[in-house]
Structures are given as C-alpha cells and as structure tokens.
Short mmCIF file of C-alpha atoms and ligand atoms in Angstrom, two decimals:
data_model
loop_
_atom_site.label_atom_id
_atom_site.label_comp_id
_atom_site.label_asym_id
_atom_site.label_seq_id
_atom_site.Cartn_x
_atom_site.Cartn_y
_atom_site.Cartn_z
CA MET I 120 -25.10 -48.49 -61.12
CA GLN I 121 -24.99 -48.85 -57.44
CA LYS I 122 -23.00 -46.13 -55.50
CA ARG I 123 -19.94 -47.86 -53.39
CA ILE I 124 -19.22 -45.95 -50.19
CA ALA I 125 -16.79 -47.13 -47.56
CA ILE I 126 -16.73 -45.84 -43.70
CA ILE I 127 -13.51 -46.54 -42.09
CA GLY I 128 -14.42 -46.17 -38.26
CA GLY I 129 -17.78 -47.26 -36.25
CA GLY I 130 -17.91 -44.69 -33.75
CA ILE I 131 -20.33 -42.07 -33.39
CA VAL I 132 -19.46 -40.33 -36.53
CA GLY I 133 -19.06 -43.45 -38.57
CA ALA I 134 -22.52 -45.23 -37.12
CA THR I 135 -24.59 -41.65 -37.29
CA ALA I 136 -22.91 -41.56 -41.16
CA ALA I 137 -24.02 -45.31 -42.25
CA PHE I 138 -27.52 -44.66 -40.54
CA TYR I 139 -28.20 -41.38 -42.43
CA LEU I 140 -27.06 -43.22 -45.53
CA SER I 141 -29.65 -45.81 -45.49
CA GLN I 142 -31.96 -43.27 -44.27
CA LEU I 143 -31.69 -40.50 -47.11
CA PRO I 144 -33.63 -39.93 -50.41
CA GLY I 145 -31.05 -42.56 -52.62
CA ALA I 146 -30.49 -44.81 -50.39
CA GLN I 147 -31.17 -47.65 -52.50
CA GLN I 148 -28.84 -46.74 -54.90
CA VAL I 149 -26.15 -47.11 -52.56
CA LYS I 150 -24.16 -49.78 -50.99
CA VAL I 151 -22.27 -49.14 -47.49
CA THR I 152 -19.48 -51.07 -46.17
CA LEU I 153 -18.30 -50.28 -42.21
CA PHE I 154 -14.94 -51.10 -41.21
CA ASP I 155 -14.06 -50.87 -37.66
CA ASP I 156 -11.89 -52.84 -35.55
CA GLY I 157 -13.35 -50.85 -32.43
CA VAL I 158 -10.18 -50.80 -30.28
CA GLY I 159 -9.55 -47.99 -27.93
CA GLN I 160 -12.99 -46.51 -29.30
CA ALA I 161 -14.04 -43.31 -27.87
CA THR I 162 -17.65 -43.23 -28.25
CA SER I 163 -17.96 -47.00 -26.04
CA ALA I 164 -16.15 -45.42 -23.34
CA ALA I 165 -17.49 -41.82 -23.39
CA ALA I 166 -19.53 -40.82 -20.20
CA GLY I 167 -22.66 -40.10 -22.30
CA ILE I 168 -23.50 -35.96 -21.05
CA ILE I 169 -25.48 -34.04 -24.38
CA SER I 170 -25.66 -30.55 -22.15
CA PRO I 171 -23.13 -28.03 -24.18
CA TRP I 172 -25.26 -25.18 -23.47
CA LEU I 173 -23.33 -23.81 -20.31
CA SER I 174 -19.67 -24.61 -21.56
CA LYS I 175 -17.39 -21.95 -20.85
CA ARG I 176 -15.66 -22.58 -24.62
CA ARG I 177 -15.30 -19.48 -26.55
CA ASN I 178 -15.25 -20.88 -30.36
CA GLN I 179 -18.94 -19.62 -31.64
CA ARG I 180 -18.25 -22.35 -34.61
CA TRP I 181 -17.49 -25.66 -32.15
CA TYR I 182 -20.96 -24.11 -29.88
CA ARG I 183 -23.35 -23.41 -32.65
CA LEU I 184 -22.52 -27.29 -33.53
CA ALA I 185 -22.79 -28.54 -30.39
CA LYS I 186 -26.52 -26.64 -30.09
CA ALA I 187 -27.24 -28.35 -33.44
CA GLY I 188 -25.76 -32.02 -32.37
CA ALA I 189 -27.77 -31.73 -29.20
CA ALA I 190 -31.20 -30.59 -31.04
CA LEU I 191 -30.97 -33.41 -33.56
CA TYR I 192 -30.80 -36.51 -31.09
CA PRO I 193 -34.51 -36.63 -30.33
CA GLU I 194 -34.94 -36.73 -33.98
CA LEU I 195 -32.27 -39.56 -34.36
CA MET I 196 -33.95 -41.76 -31.85
CA HIS I 197 -36.88 -41.70 -32.90
CA ASP I 198 -36.20 -41.79 -36.84
CA ALA I 199 -34.12 -45.38 -35.26
CA GLN I 200 -36.72 -45.85 -33.20
CA LEU I 201 -34.38 -46.53 -30.11
CA GLY I 202 -35.78 -45.75 -26.89
CA THR I 203 -35.14 -44.29 -23.48
CA GLU I 204 -32.23 -46.84 -22.16
CA VAL I 205 -30.40 -45.40 -25.00
CA TYR I 206 -30.99 -41.66 -24.70
CA GLN I 207 -32.97 -39.61 -22.22
CA GLN I 208 -33.06 -36.17 -21.17
CA THR I 209 -33.37 -36.66 -17.90
CA GLY I 210 -32.07 -33.08 -17.31
CA THR I 211 -28.49 -32.19 -16.17
CA ILE I 212 -27.68 -29.80 -13.16
CA VAL I 213 -24.47 -27.76 -12.80
CA THR I 214 -23.16 -26.86 -9.21
CA ARG I 215 -21.49 -23.48 -8.03
CA GLU I 216 -20.55 -22.97 -4.17
CA ALA I 217 -20.89 -18.95 -4.65
CA ALA I 218 -24.09 -17.76 -5.10
CA VAL I 219 -22.41 -15.06 -7.37
CA ASP I 220 -20.92 -17.77 -9.70
CA LEU I 221 -24.78 -19.72 -9.60
CA GLU I 222 -26.29 -16.50 -10.66
CA VAL I 223 -24.00 -16.24 -13.46
CA LEU I 224 -24.81 -19.29 -14.34
CA ALA I 225 -28.28 -19.04 -14.25
CA ASP I 226 -28.17 -15.86 -16.34
CA LEU I 227 -26.05 -17.23 -19.06
CA ALA I 228 -28.39 -20.41 -19.06
CA GLN I 229 -31.49 -17.98 -19.50
CA GLU I 230 -30.07 -16.05 -22.50
CA ARG I 231 -28.55 -19.32 -24.22
CA ARG I 232 -32.05 -20.66 -24.11
CA ARG I 233 -33.61 -18.48 -25.96
CA THR I 234 -31.91 -19.71 -29.35
CA ALA I 235 -31.82 -23.33 -27.77
CA PRO I 236 -35.07 -24.82 -27.41
CA THR I 237 -33.82 -28.07 -26.77
CA MET I 238 -32.83 -26.90 -23.27
CA GLY I 239 -36.00 -26.83 -21.87
CA THR I 240 -36.75 -25.14 -18.66
CA VAL I 241 -34.10 -23.45 -16.72
CA SER I 242 -35.00 -23.81 -12.54
CA VAL I 243 -32.43 -22.64 -10.31
CA LEU I 244 -31.96 -24.79 -7.31
CA SER I 245 -31.14 -24.70 -3.60
CA ALA I 246 -28.66 -27.71 -2.22
CA LYS I 247 -31.76 -29.08 -0.35
CA ASP I 248 -33.62 -29.24 -4.30
CA VAL I 249 -30.66 -30.71 -5.78
CA GLN I 250 -30.30 -33.50 -3.46
CA ALA I 251 -34.47 -33.70 -3.75
CA GLN I 252 -33.85 -34.92 -7.67
CA ILE I 253 -30.75 -36.70 -7.00
CA PRO I 254 -31.43 -38.54 -3.47
CA LEU I 255 -28.37 -40.54 -3.23
CA LEU I 256 -26.37 -37.33 -3.13
CA THR I 257 -24.63 -36.93 0.59
CA ASN I 258 -22.68 -33.71 -0.08
CA PRO I 259 -25.36 -31.74 -2.69
CA GLN I 260 -24.40 -27.81 -3.71
CA PRO I 261 -26.86 -25.15 -5.08
CA GLY I 262 -27.09 -25.12 -9.11
CA VAL I 263 -28.71 -24.80 -12.20
CA LEU I 264 -31.42 -27.63 -13.56
CA ILE I 265 -31.59 -27.82 -17.66
CA SER I 266 -34.57 -30.08 -18.21
CA GLY I 267 -33.45 -31.06 -21.81
CA GLY I 268 -30.23 -32.30 -20.79
CA ALA I 269 -29.71 -35.96 -21.38
CA ARG I 270 -27.40 -38.65 -21.10
CA VAL I 271 -26.41 -41.36 -23.80
CA ASP I 272 -25.29 -44.80 -23.69
CA GLY I 273 -22.74 -44.46 -26.55
CA PRO I 274 -22.26 -48.30 -27.56
CA ALA I 275 -25.99 -48.87 -27.07
CA LEU I 276 -26.66 -46.22 -29.48
CA VAL I 277 -23.85 -47.53 -32.53
CA GLN I 278 -25.01 -50.88 -31.89
CA GLY I 279 -28.67 -49.62 -32.55
CA LEU I 280 -27.92 -47.54 -35.97
CA LEU I 281 -25.67 -50.29 -37.30
CA ASP I 282 -28.57 -52.77 -36.50
CA ARG I 283 -30.75 -50.31 -38.53
CA ALA I 284 -28.67 -49.39 -41.44
CA SER I 285 -27.38 -53.09 -42.08
CA ALA I 286 -31.53 -53.89 -42.48
CA VAL I 287 -31.45 -51.48 -45.54
CA ASN I 288 -27.80 -51.11 -47.03
CA LEU I 289 -25.11 -51.98 -44.60
CA SER I 290 -22.32 -54.20 -44.24
CA VAL I 291 -20.09 -53.98 -41.45
CA LYS I 292 -16.51 -55.99 -41.60
CA ARG I 293 -15.06 -55.80 -37.77
CA GLU I 294 -10.90 -55.11 -39.17
CA ARG I 295 -8.68 -53.00 -39.21
CA VAL I 296 -8.19 -51.59 -42.41
CA THR I 297 -5.28 -49.07 -44.44
CA LEU I 298 -5.45 -46.96 -47.59
CA THR I 299 -3.59 -47.11 -50.21
CA THR I 300 -1.66 -43.84 -52.22
CA ASP I 301 -5.17 -43.55 -54.35
CA GLY I 302 -7.23 -44.27 -51.82
CA ASP I 303 -8.38 -47.40 -51.99
CA VAL I 304 -9.34 -49.64 -48.96
CA VAL I 305 -6.56 -52.12 -47.83
CA THR I 306 -8.88 -55.25 -46.33
CA SER I 307 -7.98 -58.86 -45.37
CA MET I 308 -9.31 -59.51 -48.81
CA GLY I 309 -6.94 -56.99 -50.27
CA PRO I 310 -7.55 -53.56 -51.69
CA GLN I 311 -11.02 -52.66 -52.84
CA ARG I 312 -12.15 -49.85 -54.63
CA PHE I 313 -14.85 -47.23 -53.47
CA ASP I 314 -16.54 -44.74 -54.96
CA ARG I 315 -16.71 -42.25 -51.48
CA VAL I 316 -14.53 -42.92 -48.46
CA ILE I 317 -15.44 -41.23 -45.49
CA VAL I 318 -12.62 -41.56 -42.81
CA ALA I 319 -14.01 -41.53 -39.27
CA VAL I 320 -11.07 -43.08 -37.57
CA GLY I 321 -11.09 -40.33 -34.64
CA ALA I 322 -7.74 -39.95 -32.85
CA TRP I 323 -6.07 -42.73 -35.53
CA LEU I 324 -6.80 -40.02 -38.41
CA LYS I 325 -2.97 -39.15 -38.76
CA GLU I 326 -1.28 -42.99 -39.48
CA VAL I 327 -4.92 -43.79 -41.54
CA LEU I 328 -4.36 -40.61 -43.79
CA ALA I 329 -0.32 -41.13 -44.15
CA PRO I 330 -0.23 -43.22 -47.02
CA VAL I 331 -2.38 -40.98 -48.65
CA GLY I 332 0.29 -38.54 -48.53
CA ILE I 333 -1.84 -35.92 -46.00
CA THR I 334 -0.87 -35.16 -42.49
CA ALA I 335 -3.59 -34.54 -40.04
CA ASP I 336 -2.72 -32.55 -36.95
CA VAL I 337 -4.22 -34.65 -34.46
CA ARG I 338 -3.39 -36.09 -31.02
CA PRO I 339 -4.54 -38.74 -28.88
CA GLN I 340 -6.11 -38.02 -25.33
CA LYS I 341 -6.67 -41.14 -22.95
CA GLY I 342 -9.90 -40.52 -21.09
CA GLN I 343 -10.91 -43.02 -18.06
CA LEU I 344 -13.96 -43.11 -15.96
CA ILE I 345 -15.38 -45.53 -13.26
CA GLU I 346 -18.83 -47.32 -13.27
CA LEU I 347 -20.37 -47.78 -10.26
CA ALA I 348 -23.29 -50.20 -8.41
CA VAL I 349 -24.86 -48.01 -5.64
CA LYS I 350 -26.15 -50.29 -2.77
CA ASP I 351 -30.11 -49.05 -2.04
CA TYR I 352 -30.39 -46.70 -5.15
CA PRO I 353 -33.58 -45.11 -4.82
CA LEU I 354 -36.06 -46.50 -6.61
CA GLN I 355 -35.20 -43.31 -8.78
CA GLU I 356 -34.98 -44.43 -12.63
CA GLN I 357 -34.80 -41.05 -13.93
CA MET I 358 -31.97 -38.76 -12.07
CA PRO I 359 -30.46 -35.76 -13.69
CA VAL I 360 -26.70 -36.04 -14.56
CA LEU I 361 -25.01 -34.09 -12.16
CA MET I 362 -21.88 -31.54 -13.42
CA PRO I 363 -20.16 -30.67 -9.83
CA GLU I 364 -17.82 -27.80 -9.60
CA GLY I 365 -14.64 -29.04 -9.22
CA GLU I 366 -15.48 -32.40 -9.08
CA ARG I 367 -15.84 -35.21 -11.82
CA ASP I 368 -18.99 -35.90 -13.62
CA PHE I 369 -21.83 -37.98 -12.15
CA ILE I 370 -24.03 -39.69 -14.44
CA PRO I 371 -26.94 -41.97 -13.01
CA PHE I 372 -28.05 -44.51 -15.17
CA GLY I 373 -31.11 -46.77 -14.35
CA HIS I 374 -31.00 -50.08 -12.08
CA GLY I 375 -28.12 -48.86 -9.43
CA LYS I 376 -25.59 -47.87 -12.06
CA LEU I 377 -23.23 -44.49 -11.46
CA ILE I 378 -20.85 -43.38 -13.75
CA VAL I 379 -18.26 -41.32 -12.42
CA GLY I 380 -15.68 -39.51 -14.61
CA ALA I 381 -13.64 -38.79 -16.59
CA THR I 382 -10.16 -37.93 -16.47
CA HIS I 383 -8.08 -36.34 -19.48
CA GLU I 384 -4.83 -37.67 -19.50
CA ASP I 385 -2.72 -36.00 -22.19
CA GLY I 386 0.66 -38.31 -22.85
CA GLY I 387 0.63 -38.05 -26.36
CA LYS I 388 0.35 -41.83 -26.68
CA PHE I 389 -1.99 -44.69 -27.27
CA ASP I 390 -2.21 -46.06 -23.89
CA LEU I 391 -5.11 -48.08 -23.09
CA SER I 392 -4.11 -49.69 -19.85
CA ARG I 393 -6.28 -49.50 -17.08
CA ASP I 394 -4.41 -46.90 -14.05
CA PRO I 395 -5.07 -48.03 -10.61
CA ALA I 396 -4.28 -44.55 -9.33
CA VAL I 397 -6.78 -43.44 -11.47
CA LYS I 398 -9.13 -45.89 -10.66
CA ALA I 399 -8.73 -44.73 -6.71
CA ASP I 400 -8.97 -41.15 -7.63
CA LEU I 401 -11.95 -41.40 -9.17
CA LEU I 402 -13.25 -43.39 -6.26
CA ALA I 403 -12.89 -40.44 -4.13
CA SER I 404 -14.19 -37.89 -6.11
CA ALA I 405 -17.37 -40.32 -5.92
CA GLN I 406 -17.07 -40.78 -2.09
CA ARG I 407 -17.31 -37.00 -1.71
CA LEU I 408 -20.66 -37.13 -3.11
CA VAL I 409 -22.49 -39.92 -2.10
CA SER I 410 -21.62 -41.88 1.22
CA GLY I 411 -21.27 -45.66 1.49
CA LEU I 412 -19.35 -46.36 -1.63
CA SER I 413 -16.58 -48.48 -1.52
CA ALA I 414 -13.43 -50.31 -4.20
CA ASP I 415 -16.29 -53.02 -4.09
CA SER I 416 -18.88 -50.85 -5.27
CA ILE I 417 -17.13 -50.76 -8.74
CA THR I 418 -18.25 -52.90 -11.27
CA GLY I 419 -16.12 -51.82 -14.19
CA MET I 420 -13.81 -49.44 -15.72
CA ARG I 421 -13.88 -47.61 -19.23
CA VAL I 422 -10.62 -46.54 -21.16
CA GLY I 423 -10.79 -44.46 -24.56
CA THR I 424 -8.99 -42.39 -26.73
CA ARG I 425 -9.97 -39.14 -27.62
CA ALA I 426 -8.90 -37.07 -30.56
CA TYR I 427 -7.47 -33.34 -30.23
CA THR I 428 -6.71 -30.65 -32.95
CA PRO I 429 -4.30 -27.77 -31.88
CA ASP I 430 -7.36 -25.16 -31.27
CA PHE I 431 -9.37 -28.46 -29.60
CA ALA I 432 -12.05 -28.09 -32.69
CA PRO I 433 -13.38 -30.52 -34.73
CA PHE I 434 -13.46 -30.74 -38.32
CA PHE I 435 -14.95 -32.98 -41.01
CA GLY I 436 -15.92 -32.40 -44.89
CA PRO I 437 -14.55 -33.12 -48.00
CA VAL I 438 -10.55 -33.49 -48.20
CA PRO I 439 -9.41 -30.47 -50.48
CA GLU I 440 -7.70 -32.01 -53.88
CA HIS I 441 -8.65 -35.78 -52.83
CA GLU I 442 -12.50 -35.73 -54.09
CA LYS I 443 -12.89 -39.28 -53.20
CA LEU I 444 -12.28 -38.99 -49.43
CA LEU I 445 -14.57 -37.52 -46.23
CA VAL I 446 -12.89 -36.89 -42.76
CA ALA I 447 -14.03 -36.15 -39.54
CA SER I 448 -11.55 -36.07 -36.40
CA GLY I 449 -11.05 -33.71 -33.34
CA LEU I 450 -14.18 -34.24 -31.66
CA GLY I 451 -12.26 -34.01 -28.31
CA SER I 452 -14.42 -34.36 -24.83
CA SER I 453 -17.83 -33.39 -26.56
CA GLY I 454 -17.91 -36.11 -29.33
CA LEU I 455 -21.04 -37.75 -28.48
CA THR I 456 -22.78 -33.89 -28.79
CA THR I 457 -21.59 -33.23 -32.16
CA GLY I 458 -20.94 -36.11 -33.44
CA PRO I 459 -24.35 -37.04 -34.96
CA GLU I 460 -24.75 -34.23 -36.77
CA ILE I 461 -20.79 -34.58 -38.23
CA GLY I 462 -22.08 -38.27 -39.48
CA ARG I 463 -25.58 -36.57 -40.59
CA LEU I 464 -23.47 -33.83 -42.80
CA LEU I 465 -20.96 -36.44 -44.18
CA ALA I 466 -23.66 -38.84 -45.15
CA GLY I 467 -25.07 -36.02 -47.26
CA SER I 468 -22.15 -35.26 -48.75
CA ALA I 469 -20.71 -38.83 -49.47
CA LEU I 470 -24.28 -39.48 -51.38
CA TYR I 471 -24.89 -36.23 -53.10
CA GLY I 472 -21.59 -34.62 -53.93
CA GLY I 473 -21.22 -30.78 -54.06
CA GLU I 474 -19.26 -28.41 -51.68
CA PRO I 475 -20.92 -27.92 -48.82
CA ASP I 476 -20.24 -24.45 -47.11
CA TRP I 477 -19.75 -25.37 -43.20
CA SER I 478 -18.08 -22.65 -42.33
CA GLU I 479 -20.23 -21.96 -39.37
CA TYR I 480 -19.22 -24.71 -37.82
CA GLU I 481 -15.74 -25.12 -38.62
CA LYS I 482 -12.79 -23.43 -40.09
CA PRO I 483 -11.47 -24.66 -43.15
CA LEU I 484 -10.02 -27.96 -43.42
CA THR I 485 -6.66 -26.61 -44.56
CA THR I 486 -6.28 -25.56 -40.67
CA TYR I 487 -5.98 -29.42 -39.96
CA LEU I 488 -4.89 -30.95 -43.17
CA SER I 489 -1.52 -30.67 -44.73
CA SER I 490 -0.15 -32.39 -47.93
CA SER I 491 3.13 -34.50 -46.35
CA ALA I 492 5.33 -33.11 -49.15
CA GLU I 493 4.77 -29.71 -48.24
C1 FAD H 1156 -13.53 -41.50 -20.96
C2 FAD H 1156 -14.13 -40.50 -22.20
C3 FAD H 1156 -15.43 -39.65 -21.67
C4 FAD H 1156 -16.63 -39.34 -22.71
N1 FAD H 1156 -17.45 -38.45 -22.11
C5 FAD H 1156 -18.09 -37.62 -23.08
C6 FAD H 1156 -19.44 -37.18 -22.73
O1 FAD H 1156 -19.73 -36.98 -21.40
N2 FAD H 1156 -19.77 -36.36 -23.59
C7 FAD H 1156 -19.52 -36.04 -25.00
O2 FAD H 1156 -20.45 -35.29 -26.18
N3 FAD H 1156 -18.30 -36.96 -25.45
C8 FAD H 1156 -17.37 -37.15 -24.69
N4 FAD H 1156 -16.65 -37.92 -24.95
C9 FAD H 1156 -16.08 -37.86 -25.94
C10 FAD H 1156 -16.71 -38.63 -27.48
O3 FAD H 1156 -16.95 -39.88 -26.76
C11 FAD H 1156 -15.68 -38.78 -28.42
O4 FAD H 1156 -15.06 -37.56 -29.19
C12 FAD H 1156 -16.68 -39.31 -29.77
O5 FAD H 1156 -16.71 -40.46 -29.11
C13 FAD H 1156 -15.41 -39.48 -30.80
O6 FAD H 1156 -16.32 -40.24 -31.80
P1 FAD H 1156 -15.50 -40.68 -33.33
O7 FAD H 1156 -16.51 -41.38 -33.92
O8 FAD H 1156 -14.81 -39.64 -34.13
O9 FAD H 1156 -14.11 -41.84 -32.86
P2 FAD H 1156 -14.37 -42.97 -32.03
O10 FAD H 1156 -15.37 -43.72 -31.03
O11 FAD H 1156 -12.82 -43.45 -31.20
O12 FAD H 1156 -14.26 -43.82 -33.17
C14 FAD H 1156 -12.98 -44.57 -34.06
C15 FAD H 1156 -13.46 -45.61 -34.48
O13 FAD H 1156 -12.48 -45.77 -35.46
C16 FAD H 1156 -11.52 -47.10 -35.61
N5 FAD H 1156 -10.62 -47.57 -36.22
C17 FAD H 1156 -9.76 -46.39 -36.32
N6 FAD H 1156 -8.50 -46.73 -36.82
C18 FAD H 1156 -9.19 -47.88 -38.14
C19 FAD H 1156 -8.79 -48.52 -39.01
N7 FAD H 1156 -7.29 -48.87 -39.70
N8 FAD H 1156 -9.40 -49.53 -39.76
C20 FAD H 1156 -10.53 -49.59 -38.86
N9 FAD H 1156 -10.78 -49.17 -37.97
C21 FAD H 1156 -10.32 -48.29 -37.32
C22 FAD H 1156 -11.15 -47.02 -33.78
O14 FAD H 1156 -11.26 -48.49 -33.74
C23 FAD H 1156 -12.97 -46.34 -33.12
O15 FAD H 1156 -13.64 -47.87 -33.57
C24 FAD H 1156 -15.66 -38.96 -23.82
C25 FAD H 1156 -14.67 -39.71 -24.37
C26 FAD H 1156 -14.00 -40.25 -23.40
C27 FAD H 1156 -12.69 -41.31 -23.77
#
C-alpha cells in the first residue's frame, strides 16, 4: 500500500522535504501532498545570502548545521537541475574598517576554511580591490572575500523544487489547513488522514500545533528589504554579495537588480505592512554605498515573518509522543542556509522512520515543545 505523507508549509523546509521525498529510494511507494497558503512566507521575502562561516554566533550546533546546509546547495542544485539564476557562488565580501578587525576576520576565515571546503578561497582585499569586485560601490571598505559564498533566489528555488517533485509524487494545494487532536489535516474538503505529517510552517508553528495539545516556544519577527534597479549598472552579472560593517547587506543580482536589507523587527506580532520609514532607512543605507540612487530606484519592497526560539536556534525532527508528526521551526535569519539540510533530514525520517540522532545539530525537541496540559 502507498504511504501518504502530508507537508504543511511550502517555504524552504517544506519544499526541500518535498523534493527529497520524490528522490530518495522508496519514493515510488509514497504519495505526498503539500499544503501552503504562502502568506507572510519568510522564504519568498529573504535576501538570499548563503555565507555562514564568519558568523559571530557561538552556538556550535547551529554552525555545524549551517555549514552542512551551505555545503548541500551545489549538490541540491545539480540534483534538481536548477541553474545560476536560482543559486550562484558569486562570493561574499565581509568588510571591516579597522585593520586589526580585518586581520581577526581573515584569521577566522582561514581557520574555518580547513573544515569547510565549500568556502573556496579566502582573500584579503583593500578598499580598491573591493571596488574592483563591485564597481558600483562609491564608498568601499577593505574586506575578506570568500569565493564560495553564494546568493539564492528563495521564491525561484522553492518553485523549482516543487516543480521537480510534482513530476514524481507531489500534489500542491494552495490553502491554509489546521490539525485535529489526532494530527489529521483539516482541509477545505474536510479532515484527511496521513501516515506522517511534516509541519514546516515557520513562525506559525504555535497556532498549528495548539489543537494537538503542544505548545511551541516560537515567536514571529518581521523582516523587510527593498529591491532597487541601478541605472548604468556595469555589465558585470556576477558580483559578490557585500556584508558591510554597520550597514545593511547588499545583494547584487543580474540585470541591474540590487537588494538591500534586511530589518529585524521584534514586535512579537504578525505584521505584513510595508513601513515607509523603514523604506526610507533602507534607501539611505543603499545611498551610503552607491551614489545616484533615489526613491525612484526602488522597484519593490518585501516583507516576511521569521521564526525565532528563545536561544535563536532552529529545531526539527519527529515530535516526542506524537509519532505521526515531524516539525521544523525557529530557523531565524539564516533559514535559507540551514533549511535545505533540515528538509532533507526530515524527508528521510518521514520515509524511513527510526529515531534519528541529530544532537550534533540541535538540542532535544523538548527544549522548544511542551505539552499544553503541563
Ligand atoms: C527579510 C528577510 C531576509 C532574510 N534573509 C536571509 C538570508 O539572506 N539568508 C538566510 O539564510 N536566511 C534569510 N532569511 C531567513 C529565512 O528566509 C527563513 O529562516 C526561512 O525561509 C524559513 O523557512 P521555513 O520554511 O521554516 O518558513 P517559511 O518560509 O516562513 O514557510 C512557512 C510556510 O508555511 C505556510 N503556512 C503557515 N501556516 C500554515 C497553515 N496553517 N496552512 C498552510 N500553510 C501554512 C506559510 O504561509 C509559509 O508559506 C531572511 C528572512 C527574511 C524575512
């Protein structure tokens, strides 16, 4: 008999889980249905920087997971046959004004590189070298270039993965669903029973798990960024991503498109409004780096909701005492980096069962999930 697996949430976690569920040995015996309403999705709002190696975060579990996620990308793109318009290792430049800070950063990069081949080469660049790499910069600082750093187009990636999986064993339903006490999925057609349910709803985990009697310690955080069209953009399609000191990140895509962001707004609410004051602030940040930009250069503004846990760490896996359910949430500001690896692990667990030991990547799930009855 065919196994029936549901995925709730079609962001990076849900989409990669769906993709791997269509590729892993045994996929022919599985029927997968993904439910997603897309509202407020973090993945489609994200800036798309894949460069975790120089992060100041001390959480080693997070670092191992982020490193594994960054390393998975080239293989995932190959397997899903997605091109450089979706993911490209353009390199990332992290700048520091003071020579001493630059030296510390360069030492860290060299050390991390030993265990992270995806980083590629590490070079220290003068301000002039940085400008040569990103000619539209008018106010460059010296920095460290990591050649394996990348940018990814979140919405294009998700669409590509869902298209590939739909050709095998996936049906996508664009609707908001809930769970029953027993973990059945309540759809517009009524409750449906599945063998396994992957709940990959990002910041919405608390409300989705409530009927099952589980409280998830996850809060929403709003993020906004702007898209700009740069006039007289140099004919260089492949420019590194810039992570400047004290400024917003700066992601040049091809064809004159530039993304600047993102904000981290902790209001604790779900708020998808585009804030004019934030727009002006992001533009001012862009103008400090590129002269000649004006309000007319802004072509769009994106808003999304990130999920955060109290210790800023993601969690994922089978829910204790609820065998049918698997969850993932709390991916925070680096979920495009960690998300594919989480989706891949969840797909394997949903397909083959067992009790995975992912303690190298995360704390026990009971750190973040508790019974509402307690
Ligand atoms: C502005 C911004 C910039 C970012 N930049 C980066 C970056 O540069 N690099 C990086 O690594 N990360 C970045 N991130 C973080 C990253 O985008 C997220 O951590 C990641 O996308 C989370 O993925 P997810 O699949 O867990 O959740 P989401 O992408 O939020 O997907 C969850 C989905 O579940 C759906 N859903 C929720 N409830 C239900 C329901 N009841 N029924 C059906 N569907 C439901 C939602 O509509 C949504 O589509 C950024 C985030 C933001 C907001």
